[in-house]
mmCIF file of C-alpha atoms and ligand atoms in Angstrom:
data_model
loop_
_atom_site.group_PDB
_atom_site.id
_atom_site.type_symbol
_atom_site.label_atom_id
_atom_site.label_comp_id
_atom_site.label_asym_id
_atom_site.label_seq_id
_atom_site.Cartn_x
_atom_site.Cartn_y
_atom_site.Cartn_z
ATOM 1 C CA MET A 1 24.923 6.889 -6.578
ATOM 2 C CA ARG A 2 25.594 9.596 -9.167
ATOM 3 C CA ILE A 3 28.349 9.129 -11.748
ATOM 4 C CA THR A 4 29.327 12.003 -14.015
ATOM 5 C CA GLU A 5 31.738 12.059 -16.935
ATOM 6 C CA GLU A 6 34.194 14.945 -16.718
ATOM 7 C CA LYS A 7 36.836 16.298 -19.072
ATOM 8 C CA GLY A 8 40.346 15.134 -18.218
ATOM 9 C CA GLY A 9 41.998 16.671 -21.264
ATOM 10 C CA ASP A 10 42.786 15.316 -24.725
ATOM 11 C CA ALA A 11 45.446 12.914 -23.498
ATOM 12 C CA PHE A 12 42.945 11.022 -21.343
ATOM 13 C CA GLU A 13 40.307 8.532 -22.412
ATOM 14 C CA ARG A 14 37.946 9.058 -19.485
ATOM 15 C CA LEU A 15 37.563 10.876 -16.196
ATOM 16 C CA LEU A 16 34.617 9.867 -14.008
ATOM 17 C CA TYR A 17 33.395 11.299 -10.738
ATOM 18 C CA CYS A 18 31.159 9.386 -8.376
ATOM 19 C CA GLU A 19 29.157 10.636 -5.401
ATOM 20 C CA ASP A 20 27.150 8.396 -3.104
ATOM 21 C CA ASP A 21 25.109 10.084 -0.368
ATOM 22 C CA THR A 22 24.411 6.892 1.596
ATOM 23 C CA THR A 23 28.070 6.017 2.206
ATOM 24 C CA GLY A 24 29.688 9.433 1.686
ATOM 25 C CA LEU A 25 31.811 8.156 -1.232
ATOM 26 C CA ARG A 26 33.402 10.869 -3.345
ATOM 27 C CA ALA A 27 35.827 9.370 -5.835
ATOM 28 C CA TYR A 28 37.440 9.874 -9.234
ATOM 29 C CA ILE A 29 38.546 7.229 -11.698
ATOM 30 C CA ALA A 30 40.889 8.435 -14.436
ATOM 31 C CA ILE A 31 41.619 6.261 -17.454
ATOM 32 C CA HIS A 32 44.612 7.557 -19.361
ATOM 33 C CA SER A 33 44.969 4.816 -21.952
ATOM 34 C CA THR A 34 43.602 1.387 -22.811
ATOM 35 C CA LEU A 35 45.813 1.070 -25.882
ATOM 36 C CA LEU A 36 47.725 -1.937 -24.556
ATOM 37 C CA GLY A 37 44.841 -3.469 -22.603
ATOM 38 C CA PRO A 38 42.456 -2.706 -19.738
ATOM 39 C CA ALA A 39 43.668 0.124 -17.529
ATOM 40 C CA ALA A 40 45.201 -0.975 -14.234
ATOM 41 C CA GLY A 41 46.346 1.066 -11.270
ATOM 42 C CA GLY A 42 45.703 1.297 -7.567
ATOM 43 C CA CYS A 43 43.145 3.222 -5.579
ATOM 44 C CA ARG A 44 44.447 5.960 -3.282
ATOM 45 C CA MET A 45 42.510 7.289 -0.282
ATOM 46 C CA PHE A 46 43.640 10.713 0.873
ATOM 47 C CA PRO A 47 42.000 13.735 2.551
ATOM 48 C CA TYR A 48 42.487 15.976 -0.489
ATOM 49 C CA PRO A 49 41.826 19.655 0.305
ATOM 50 C CA ASP A 50 39.412 19.972 -2.633
ATOM 51 C CA HIS A 51 38.065 18.243 -5.742
ATOM 52 C CA ALA A 52 40.611 19.914 -8.028
ATOM 53 C CA ALA A 53 43.519 18.413 -6.069
ATOM 54 C CA ALA A 54 41.953 14.944 -6.145
ATOM 55 C CA ARG A 55 41.210 15.190 -9.872
ATOM 56 C CA ALA A 56 44.758 16.356 -10.652
ATOM 57 C CA ASP A 57 46.256 13.500 -8.633
ATOM 58 C CA ALA A 58 44.053 10.897 -10.355
ATOM 59 C CA LEU A 59 45.060 12.187 -13.808
ATOM 60 C CA ARG A 60 48.794 12.398 -12.987
ATOM 61 C CA LEU A 61 48.856 8.922 -11.463
ATOM 62 C CA ALA A 62 46.790 7.366 -14.282
ATOM 63 C CA ARG A 63 49.257 8.674 -16.881
ATOM 64 C CA GLY A 64 52.125 7.322 -14.793
ATOM 65 C CA MET A 65 50.503 3.875 -14.829
ATOM 66 C CA THR A 66 50.352 3.864 -18.654
ATOM 67 C CA PHE A 67 54.125 4.368 -18.709
ATOM 68 C CA LYS A 68 54.843 1.885 -15.910
ATOM 69 C CA ASN A 69 52.680 -0.894 -17.379
ATOM 70 C CA ALA A 70 54.108 -0.397 -20.865
ATOM 71 C CA ALA A 71 57.679 -0.353 -19.512
ATOM 72 C CA ALA A 72 57.013 -3.613 -17.685
ATOM 73 C CA GLY A 73 55.907 -5.248 -20.941
ATOM 74 C CA LEU A 74 52.371 -5.753 -19.653
ATOM 75 C CA ASP A 75 49.333 -5.699 -21.903
ATOM 76 C CA LEU A 76 47.685 -3.222 -19.578
ATOM 77 C CA GLY A 77 46.792 0.421 -19.921
ATOM 78 C CA GLY A 78 46.982 3.161 -17.322
ATOM 79 C CA GLY A 79 44.304 4.155 -14.847
ATOM 80 C CA LYS A 80 43.980 5.238 -11.254
ATOM 81 C CA ALA A 81 41.288 5.897 -8.678
ATOM 82 C CA VAL A 82 41.301 8.362 -5.809
ATOM 83 C CA ILE A 83 38.828 8.543 -2.950
ATOM 84 C CA ILE A 84 38.505 11.869 -1.136
ATOM 85 C CA ALA A 85 38.518 10.714 2.488
ATOM 86 C CA ASP A 86 40.727 10.335 5.535
ATOM 87 C CA PRO A 87 41.643 6.625 5.792
ATOM 88 C CA SER A 88 42.040 6.848 9.574
ATOM 89 C CA ARG A 89 38.531 8.310 10.069
ATOM 90 C CA ASP A 90 36.205 7.902 7.118
ATOM 91 C CA LYS A 91 36.861 4.383 5.838
ATOM 92 C CA THR A 92 33.989 1.884 6.193
ATOM 93 C CA PRO A 93 33.193 -1.428 4.484
ATOM 94 C CA ALA A 94 30.073 0.222 2.992
ATOM 95 C CA LEU A 95 32.187 3.027 1.491
ATOM 96 C CA MET A 96 34.617 0.528 -0.052
ATOM 97 C CA GLN A 97 31.700 -1.480 -1.467
ATOM 98 C CA ALA A 98 30.207 1.686 -2.970
ATOM 99 C CA PHE A 99 33.586 2.317 -4.589
ATOM 100 C CA GLY A 100 33.481 -1.273 -5.882
ATOM 101 C CA ARG A 101 30.100 -0.617 -7.519
ATOM 102 C CA PHE A 102 31.634 2.473 -9.164
ATOM 103 C CA VAL A 103 34.533 0.335 -10.513
ATOM 104 C CA ASP A 104 32.035 -2.287 -11.698
ATOM 105 C CA THR A 105 30.210 0.242 -13.919
ATOM 106 C CA LEU A 106 33.367 0.386 -16.072
ATOM 107 C CA LYS A 107 32.875 -3.304 -16.948
ATOM 108 C CA GLY A 108 36.555 -4.254 -16.801
ATOM 109 C CA SER A 109 38.078 -1.315 -18.641
ATOM 110 C CA TYR A 110 39.718 -0.426 -15.280
ATOM 111 C CA TYR A 111 41.160 -2.791 -12.633
ATOM 112 C CA THR A 112 41.772 -1.390 -9.178
ATOM 113 C CA ALA A 113 44.181 -2.471 -6.403
ATOM 114 C CA GLU A 114 45.857 -1.175 -3.233
ATOM 115 C CA ASP A 115 47.660 2.155 -3.070
ATOM 116 C CA VAL A 116 48.344 4.712 -0.338
ATOM 117 C CA GLY A 117 45.637 4.485 2.344
ATOM 118 C CA ILE A 118 44.110 1.261 0.989
ATOM 119 C CA SER A 119 44.791 -2.166 2.506
ATOM 120 C CA VAL A 120 44.230 -5.731 1.324
ATOM 121 C CA GLU A 121 41.134 -5.870 3.597
ATOM 122 C CA ASP A 122 39.716 -2.773 1.878
ATOM 123 C CA ILE A 123 40.276 -4.303 -1.562
ATOM 124 C CA GLU A 124 38.504 -7.434 -0.368
ATOM 125 C CA GLN A 125 35.425 -5.280 0.360
ATOM 126 C CA VAL A 126 35.709 -3.837 -3.164
ATOM 127 C CA ALA A 127 36.093 -7.356 -4.591
ATOM 128 C CA SER A 128 32.885 -8.478 -2.848
ATOM 129 C CA VAL A 129 30.903 -6.425 -5.382
ATOM 130 C CA THR A 130 33.114 -6.444 -8.511
ATOM 131 C CA PRO A 131 35.499 -8.879 -10.219
ATOM 132 C CA TYR A 132 37.682 -5.921 -11.262
ATOM 133 C CA ALA A 133 39.600 -5.601 -7.982
ATOM 134 C CA VAL A 134 42.973 -7.310 -7.514
ATOM 135 C CA GLY A 135 45.697 -7.596 -4.901
ATOM 136 C CA LEU A 136 43.704 -10.141 -2.872
ATOM 137 C CA SER A 137 45.196 -12.407 -0.220
ATOM 138 C CA THR A 138 43.135 -15.523 -0.890
ATOM 139 C CA GLY A 139 41.967 -17.386 -3.975
ATOM 140 C CA ARG A 140 43.696 -19.363 -6.698
ATOM 141 C CA PHE A 141 45.158 -16.357 -8.497
ATOM 142 C CA ALA A 142 45.548 -14.070 -5.451
ATOM 143 C CA SER A 143 48.751 -12.069 -5.775
ATOM 144 C CA GLY A 144 48.891 -10.672 -2.210
ATOM 145 C CA ASP A 145 51.328 -7.992 -1.096
ATOM 146 C CA PRO A 146 53.188 -6.589 -4.135
ATOM 147 C CA SER A 147 56.049 -5.053 -2.081
ATOM 148 C CA PRO A 148 58.467 -8.031 -2.083
ATOM 149 C CA PHE A 149 58.202 -8.151 -5.884
ATOM 150 C CA THR A 150 58.784 -4.421 -6.139
ATOM 151 C CA ALA A 151 61.882 -4.813 -3.946
ATOM 152 C CA LEU A 152 63.149 -7.718 -6.077
ATOM 153 C CA GLY A 153 62.801 -5.641 -9.260
ATOM 154 C CA VAL A 154 64.664 -2.730 -7.663
ATOM 155 C CA PHE A 155 67.429 -5.051 -6.433
ATOM 156 C CA LEU A 156 67.950 -6.750 -9.825
ATOM 157 C CA SER A 157 67.839 -3.376 -11.589
ATOM 158 C CA MET A 158 70.405 -2.031 -9.127
ATOM 159 C CA GLN A 159 72.753 -4.883 -10.051
ATOM 160 C CA GLU A 160 72.306 -4.115 -13.768
ATOM 161 C CA ALA A 161 72.861 -0.403 -13.178
ATOM 162 C CA TRP A 162 75.888 -1.022 -10.934
ATOM 163 C CA PHE A 163 77.391 -3.086 -13.749
ATOM 164 C CA ARG A 164 77.187 0.035 -15.981
ATOM 165 C CA VAL A 165 78.784 2.135 -13.219
ATOM 166 C CA ALA A 166 81.427 -0.154 -11.756
ATOM 167 C CA GLY A 167 81.794 -3.046 -14.212
ATOM 168 C CA THR A 168 80.425 -5.654 -11.795
ATOM 169 C CA ARG A 169 76.939 -6.837 -10.818
ATOM 170 C CA SER A 170 78.142 -7.805 -7.371
ATOM 171 C CA LEU A 171 77.012 -5.434 -4.644
ATOM 172 C CA LYS A 172 79.316 -7.010 -2.070
ATOM 173 C CA GLY A 173 81.155 -4.294 -0.204
ATOM 174 C CA THR A 174 79.224 -1.422 -1.821
ATOM 175 C CA SER A 175 77.633 1.146 0.470
ATOM 176 C CA VAL A 176 73.941 1.876 -0.064
ATOM 177 C CA ALA A 177 71.830 4.609 1.556
ATOM 178 C CA VAL A 178 68.237 3.396 1.904
ATOM 179 C CA GLN A 179 65.752 6.216 2.518
ATOM 180 C CA GLY A 180 62.497 4.784 3.912
ATOM 181 C CA LEU A 181 62.212 1.378 5.555
ATOM 182 C CA GLY A 182 58.559 0.690 4.770
ATOM 183 C CA HIS A 183 57.111 -2.248 2.850
ATOM 184 C CA VAL A 184 59.581 -2.000 -0.026
ATOM 185 C CA GLY A 185 62.576 -0.337 1.643
ATOM 186 C CA TRP A 186 62.774 -3.018 4.321
ATOM 187 C CA GLN A 187 62.682 -5.857 1.793
ATOM 188 C CA LEU A 188 65.285 -4.119 -0.349
ATOM 189 C CA ALA A 189 67.533 -3.568 2.670
ATOM 190 C CA SER A 190 67.209 -7.256 3.493
ATOM 191 C CA ARG A 191 68.271 -8.298 -0.017
ATOM 192 C CA LEU A 192 71.169 -5.830 -0.019
ATOM 193 C CA HIS A 193 72.356 -7.083 3.372
ATOM 194 C CA GLN A 194 72.255 -10.664 2.091
ATOM 195 C CA ALA A 195 74.263 -9.557 -0.947
ATOM 196 C CA GLY A 196 77.000 -8.171 1.306
ATOM 197 C CA ALA A 197 76.267 -4.461 0.879
ATOM 198 C CA ARG A 198 76.955 -2.019 3.721
ATOM 199 C CA LEU A 199 73.783 -0.145 4.643
ATOM 200 C CA LEU A 200 73.053 3.375 5.828
ATOM 201 C CA VAL A 201 69.373 3.790 6.652
ATOM 202 C CA ALA A 202 66.896 6.559 7.488
ATOM 203 C CA ASP A 203 63.193 6.671 8.292
ATOM 204 C CA ILE A 204 60.960 9.075 10.189
ATOM 205 C CA ASP A 205 59.888 5.990 12.166
ATOM 206 C CA LYS A 206 62.742 5.541 14.647
ATOM 207 C CA GLY A 207 61.567 2.030 15.574
ATOM 208 C CA ARG A 208 62.122 0.847 12.015
ATOM 209 C CA VAL A 209 65.576 2.410 11.947
ATOM 210 C CA ALA A 210 66.545 0.686 15.191
ATOM 211 C CA ALA A 211 65.218 -2.646 13.886
ATOM 212 C CA ALA A 212 67.177 -2.292 10.615
ATOM 213 C CA CYS A 213 70.393 -1.454 12.488
ATOM 214 C CA GLU A 214 69.909 -4.630 14.523
ATOM 215 C CA GLU A 215 68.789 -6.907 11.690
ATOM 216 C CA PHE A 216 71.033 -5.703 8.862
ATOM 217 C CA ASP A 217 73.962 -4.312 10.820
ATOM 218 C CA ALA A 218 73.036 -0.936 9.285
ATOM 219 C CA THR A 219 74.128 2.544 10.338
ATOM 220 C CA ALA A 220 71.402 5.048 11.196
ATOM 221 C CA VAL A 221 71.483 8.414 9.432
ATOM 222 C CA ASP A 222 69.257 11.419 10.073
ATOM 223 C CA THR A 223 66.426 11.742 7.499
ATOM 224 C CA ALA A 224 67.726 15.196 6.527
ATOM 225 C CA HIS A 225 71.178 13.809 5.657
ATOM 226 C CA ILE A 226 70.543 10.414 4.070
ATOM 227 C CA ALA A 227 70.494 11.696 0.457
ATOM 228 C CA ALA A 228 73.910 13.353 0.823
ATOM 229 C CA ALA A 229 75.491 10.417 2.680
ATOM 230 C CA PRO A 230 78.934 9.391 1.372
ATOM 231 C CA VAL A 231 77.826 6.140 -0.310
ATOM 232 C CA ASP A 232 78.085 4.359 -3.665
ATOM 233 C CA ILE A 233 74.329 4.045 -4.196
ATOM 234 C CA TYR A 234 71.341 6.080 -3.037
ATOM 235 C CA ALA A 235 68.010 4.207 -2.890
ATOM 236 C CA PRO A 236 65.005 6.527 -2.365
ATOM 237 C CA CYS A 237 62.211 4.321 -0.998
ATOM 238 C CA ALA A 238 59.998 6.875 0.767
ATOM 239 C CA MET A 239 57.942 9.647 -0.826
ATOM 240 C CA GLY A 240 58.129 11.274 -4.281
ATOM 241 C CA GLY A 241 60.255 14.279 -5.210
ATOM 242 C CA ALA A 242 63.407 12.971 -3.472
ATOM 243 C CA LEU A 243 65.637 14.393 -6.226
ATOM 244 C CA SER A 244 65.361 18.178 -6.293
ATOM 245 C CA PRO A 245 68.121 20.404 -7.758
ATOM 246 C CA GLU A 246 69.343 21.128 -4.184
ATOM 247 C CA VAL A 247 69.526 17.424 -3.285
ATOM 248 C CA ILE A 248 71.236 16.572 -6.590
ATOM 249 C CA ALA A 249 73.912 19.210 -5.955
ATOM 250 C CA ASP A 250 74.790 17.478 -2.658
ATOM 251 C CA LEU A 251 74.666 13.829 -3.780
ATOM 252 C CA LYS A 252 77.822 11.765 -3.236
ATOM 253 C CA ALA A 253 76.436 8.515 -4.688
ATOM 254 C CA ARG A 254 77.418 7.341 -8.176
ATOM 255 C CA LEU A 255 74.080 5.601 -8.746
ATOM 256 C CA VAL A 256 70.476 6.386 -7.781
ATOM 257 C CA CYS A 257 68.156 3.380 -7.841
ATOM 258 C CA GLY A 258 65.166 3.070 -5.538
ATOM 259 C CA ALA A 259 61.479 2.187 -5.264
ATOM 260 C CA ALA A 260 59.859 5.585 -4.726
ATOM 261 C CA ASN A 261 57.487 6.867 -7.412
ATOM 262 C CA ASN A 262 58.121 10.237 -9.082
ATOM 263 C CA GLN A 263 61.642 10.625 -7.688
ATOM 264 C CA LEU A 264 62.608 13.504 -9.965
ATOM 265 C CA ALA A 265 61.175 16.859 -8.858
ATOM 266 C CA ASP A 266 60.791 17.454 -12.608
ATOM 267 C CA ASP A 267 62.147 15.936 -15.841
ATOM 268 C CA SER A 268 65.101 18.337 -16.023
ATOM 269 C CA CYS A 269 66.520 16.779 -12.832
ATOM 270 C CA GLY A 270 67.464 13.735 -14.940
ATOM 271 C CA ALA A 271 69.824 15.917 -16.995
ATOM 272 C CA MET A 272 71.211 17.468 -13.798
ATOM 273 C CA LEU A 273 72.108 14.022 -12.495
ATOM 274 C CA MET A 274 73.759 13.175 -15.800
ATOM 275 C CA ALA A 275 75.747 16.429 -15.748
ATOM 276 C CA ARG A 276 77.080 15.441 -12.322
ATOM 277 C CA GLY A 277 78.088 11.997 -13.654
ATOM 278 C CA ILE A 278 75.486 10.226 -11.501
ATOM 279 C CA THR A 279 73.652 7.300 -13.084
ATOM 280 C CA TYR A 280 69.883 7.360 -12.582
ATOM 281 C CA ALA A 281 67.821 4.173 -12.963
ATOM 282 C CA PRO A 282 64.325 5.439 -13.941
ATOM 283 C CA ASP A 283 61.855 4.953 -11.087
ATOM 284 C CA TYR A 284 58.813 3.670 -12.945
ATOM 285 C CA VAL A 285 60.904 1.017 -14.673
ATOM 286 C CA VAL A 286 62.779 -0.321 -11.645
ATOM 287 C CA ASN A 287 59.721 -0.281 -9.352
ATOM 288 C CA SER A 288 57.348 -2.161 -11.666
ATOM 289 C CA GLY A 289 57.833 -5.587 -10.016
ATOM 290 C CA GLY A 290 54.742 -5.024 -7.854
ATOM 291 C CA ILE A 291 52.399 -4.277 -10.778
ATOM 292 C CA ILE A 292 53.828 -7.298 -12.613
ATOM 293 C CA ASN A 293 52.773 -9.454 -9.685
ATOM 294 C CA VAL A 294 49.339 -7.791 -9.601
ATOM 295 C CA ALA A 295 49.035 -8.382 -13.372
ATOM 296 C CA SER A 296 49.367 -12.131 -12.819
ATOM 297 C CA GLU A 297 46.091 -11.901 -10.865
ATOM 298 C CA ILE A 298 44.369 -9.839 -13.589
ATOM 299 C CA PHE A 299 45.444 -12.326 -16.281
ATOM 300 C CA ARG A 300 44.692 -15.281 -13.956
ATOM 301 C CA ILE A 301 48.173 -16.740 -14.276
ATOM 302 C CA ASP A 302 49.194 -19.029 -11.431
ATOM 303 C CA ASP A 303 52.651 -19.842 -12.791
ATOM 304 C CA ARG A 304 55.117 -17.956 -10.567
ATOM 305 C CA ARG A 305 57.773 -18.315 -13.293
ATOM 306 C CA TRP A 306 55.783 -15.833 -15.416
ATOM 307 C CA VAL A 307 56.272 -13.187 -12.727
ATOM 308 C CA ALA A 308 59.956 -14.083 -12.282
ATOM 309 C CA ARG A 309 60.605 -13.845 -16.040
ATOM 310 C CA LYS A 310 58.909 -10.447 -16.282
ATOM 311 C CA ILE A 311 60.921 -9.123 -13.326
ATOM 312 C CA ASP A 312 64.156 -10.368 -14.919
ATOM 313 C CA ALA A 313 63.070 -8.573 -18.096
ATOM 314 C CA LEU A 314 62.486 -5.294 -16.270
ATOM 315 C CA ALA A 315 66.037 -5.427 -14.894
ATOM 316 C CA ALA A 316 67.361 -6.113 -18.406
ATOM 317 C CA PHE A 317 65.270 -3.172 -19.673
ATOM 318 C CA THR A 318 66.924 -0.953 -17.045
ATOM 319 C CA GLY A 319 70.299 -1.983 -18.479
ATOM 320 C CA GLN A 320 69.109 -1.300 -22.032
ATOM 321 C CA ILE A 321 67.917 2.188 -21.043
ATOM 322 C CA LEU A 322 71.239 3.010 -19.378
ATOM 323 C CA ASP A 323 73.241 1.747 -22.376
ATOM 324 C CA GLN A 324 71.154 3.811 -24.764
ATOM 325 C CA ALA A 325 71.409 6.850 -22.464
ATOM 326 C CA ARG A 326 75.199 6.592 -22.542
ATOM 327 C CA GLU A 327 75.332 6.120 -26.329
ATOM 328 C CA GLN A 328 73.020 9.048 -27.004
ATOM 329 C CA GLN A 329 74.295 11.247 -24.167
ATOM 330 C CA THR A 330 70.694 11.689 -23.044
ATOM 331 C CA ALA A 331 69.268 11.388 -19.538
ATOM 332 C CA PRO A 332 67.892 7.886 -18.756
ATOM 333 C CA ASN A 333 64.456 9.221 -17.757
ATOM 334 C CA ILE A 334 64.096 10.724 -21.239
ATOM 335 C CA ILE A 335 65.253 7.485 -22.909
ATOM 336 C CA ALA A 336 62.775 5.467 -20.803
ATOM 337 C CA ASP A 337 59.904 7.742 -21.887
ATOM 338 C CA GLN A 338 60.991 7.488 -25.550
ATOM 339 C CA LEU A 339 61.130 3.673 -25.462
ATOM 340 C CA VAL A 340 57.717 3.472 -23.808
ATOM 341 C CA LEU A 341 56.175 5.873 -26.331
ATOM 342 C CA GLU A 342 57.662 3.710 -29.113
ATOM 343 C CA ARG A 343 55.994 0.641 -27.639
ATOM 344 C CA LEU A 344 52.658 2.479 -27.507
ATOM 345 C CA ALA A 345 53.074 3.745 -31.082
ATOM 346 C CA ASN A 346 53.938 0.226 -32.307
ATOM 347 C CA SER A 347 50.809 -1.141 -30.728
ATOM 348 C CA VAL A 348 48.712 1.481 -32.562
ATOM 349 C CA ARG A 349 50.407 0.465 -35.841
ATOM 350 C CA GLN A 350 49.837 -3.232 -35.139
ATOM 351 C CA ARG A 351 46.191 -2.571 -34.311
ATOM 352 C CA ASP A 352 45.740 -0.531 -37.495
ATOM 353 C CA ILE A 353 47.321 -3.334 -39.569
ATOM 354 C CA ALA A 354 45.094 -5.953 -37.913
HETATM 355 P P1 LIG B 1 55.430 2.524 3.006
HETATM 356 O O1 LIG B 1 54.422 3.563 3.380
HETATM 357 O O2 LIG B 1 55.279 1.140 3.491
HETATM 358 O O3 LIG B 1 56.905 3.006 3.419
HETATM 359 C C1 LIG B 1 57.359 4.309 3.305
HETATM 360 C C2 LIG B 1 58.361 4.507 4.443
HETATM 361 O O4 LIG B 1 58.999 5.761 4.259
HETATM 362 C C3 LIG B 1 57.715 4.514 5.827
HETATM 363 O O5 LIG B 1 58.421 3.645 6.703
HETATM 364 C C4 LIG B 1 57.826 5.981 6.249
HETATM 365 O O6 LIG B 1 57.957 6.136 7.662
HETATM 366 C C5 LIG B 1 59.087 6.398 5.517
HETATM 367 N N1 LIG B 1 59.233 7.828 5.297
HETATM 368 C C6 LIG B 1 58.286 8.756 5.017
HETATM 369 N N2 LIG B 1 58.831 9.962 4.871
HETATM 370 C C7 LIG B 1 60.161 9.800 5.045
HETATM 371 C C8 LIG B 1 61.274 10.677 4.984
HETATM 372 N N3 LIG B 1 61.124 11.977 4.733
HETATM 373 N N4 LIG B 1 62.502 10.165 5.205
HETATM 374 C C9 LIG B 1 62.680 8.865 5.470
HETATM 375 N N5 LIG B 1 61.660 7.984 5.532
HETATM 376 C C10 LIG B 1 60.408 8.452 5.320
HETATM 377 O O7 LIG B 1 55.492 2.572 1.402
HETATM 378 P P2 LIG B 1 56.057 1.463 0.419
HETATM 379 O O8 LIG B 1 54.931 0.605 -0.037
HETATM 380 O O9 LIG B 1 57.272 0.855 0.988
HETATM 381 O O10 LIG B 1 56.446 2.373 -0.823
HETATM 382 C C11 LIG B 1 57.629 3.165 -0.794
HETATM 383 C C12 LIG B 1 57.720 3.961 -2.088
HETATM 384 O O11 LIG B 1 57.753 3.057 -3.188
HETATM 385 C C13 LIG B 1 56.540 4.892 -2.350
HETATM 386 O O12 LIG B 1 56.997 6.031 -3.041
HETATM 387 C C14 LIG B 1 55.632 4.083 -3.260
HETATM 388 O O13 LIG B 1 54.810 4.905 -4.059
HETATM 389 C C15 LIG B 1 56.669 3.336 -4.085
HETATM 390 N N6 LIG B 1 56.190 2.098 -4.669
HETATM 391 C C16 LIG B 1 55.734 1.091 -3.872
HETATM 392 C C17 LIG B 1 55.306 -0.099 -4.428
HETATM 393 C C18 LIG B 1 54.867 -1.261 -3.578
HETATM 394 O O14 LIG B 1 54.809 -2.393 -4.090
HETATM 395 N N7 LIG B 1 54.560 -1.053 -2.292
HETATM 396 C C19 LIG B 1 55.263 -0.295 -5.898
HETATM 397 C C20 LIG B 1 55.857 0.803 -6.648
HETATM 398 C C21 LIG B 1 56.265 1.960 -6.037
#
């Protein structure tokens, strides 16, 4: 196994590349910041076209984790791992264990977990060789599938945001367009249905759409038209980049609040939403319920109330961001970034004082 230190740029603490001839492992671990605590962020397996694409993804995602963990009030920094491989073809227990040995060399400055292309079973292989793998299904502190906690955080944040839009936290009778009925989207749809919301749903998987129509009395909408559906709330729960200038121009919803990461095609899309009078609940804040649950495993906390309190706090933080955005006439994504950077700066000051 060969591990080399690469340059990730001034903003990053470390970027490591690992190659293992025996198992075929080719992986990057990027550590953006350990200012608040050990870096934490999932491991993604994807057939990247080349090393540059994998490296860029690791760096972008690691930085995103610094912001998400800080926003969630967790004493965790930001890091991410990517494995260059096709999960449907290349994944073997030996490869996952080799990745685990790579993680172990960082001696706890980076904790890994599931992400796209990586299952609980894969993380269990990683955990067989390092204690720095979380998201396990068994064991005293095992946190299991993070998706229900992500969905809960999105739901509570949606109530807070709807209060800023419509003066009530009740979602009864509101119409919500849910784009993507995967792990999180399904759970969110279930909560919304229970709360009395009327659902419009879309997914490229027609089976999931049919099941949601049956289970939640939802109306199916074509994937190409879900974003522009005539609803109160749009909940992007599929892939990133759901909010491009073209999509924003067509939106009918008064609020956007969903689980997907990196919803804005770029930062300026936040201002475009504001200019159209559409409230945007920042993605990395509202979708941090899952990492909060994973954090309970890192910190070895088996009190479920700790997780519940942190998820309540993330919803309150969403409200705080939206209030500040309105007062300062600034897009909520910009306010969220400012508040997170303040938290990071405060921690530097506190550390310097101590
Ligand atoms: P998933 O892979 O289980 O579900 C995604 C769903 O979106 C699938 O059912 C897929 O068929 C559907 N989809 C893909 N392209 C689509 C399109 N163009 N239109 C409509 N549907 C489409 O993923 P999961 O775990 O539910 O995550 C959803 C989003 O939330 C992702 O962006 C993820 O990064 C983000 N997220 C997930 C967390 C979790 O706890 N699972 C935590 C934080 C963020």
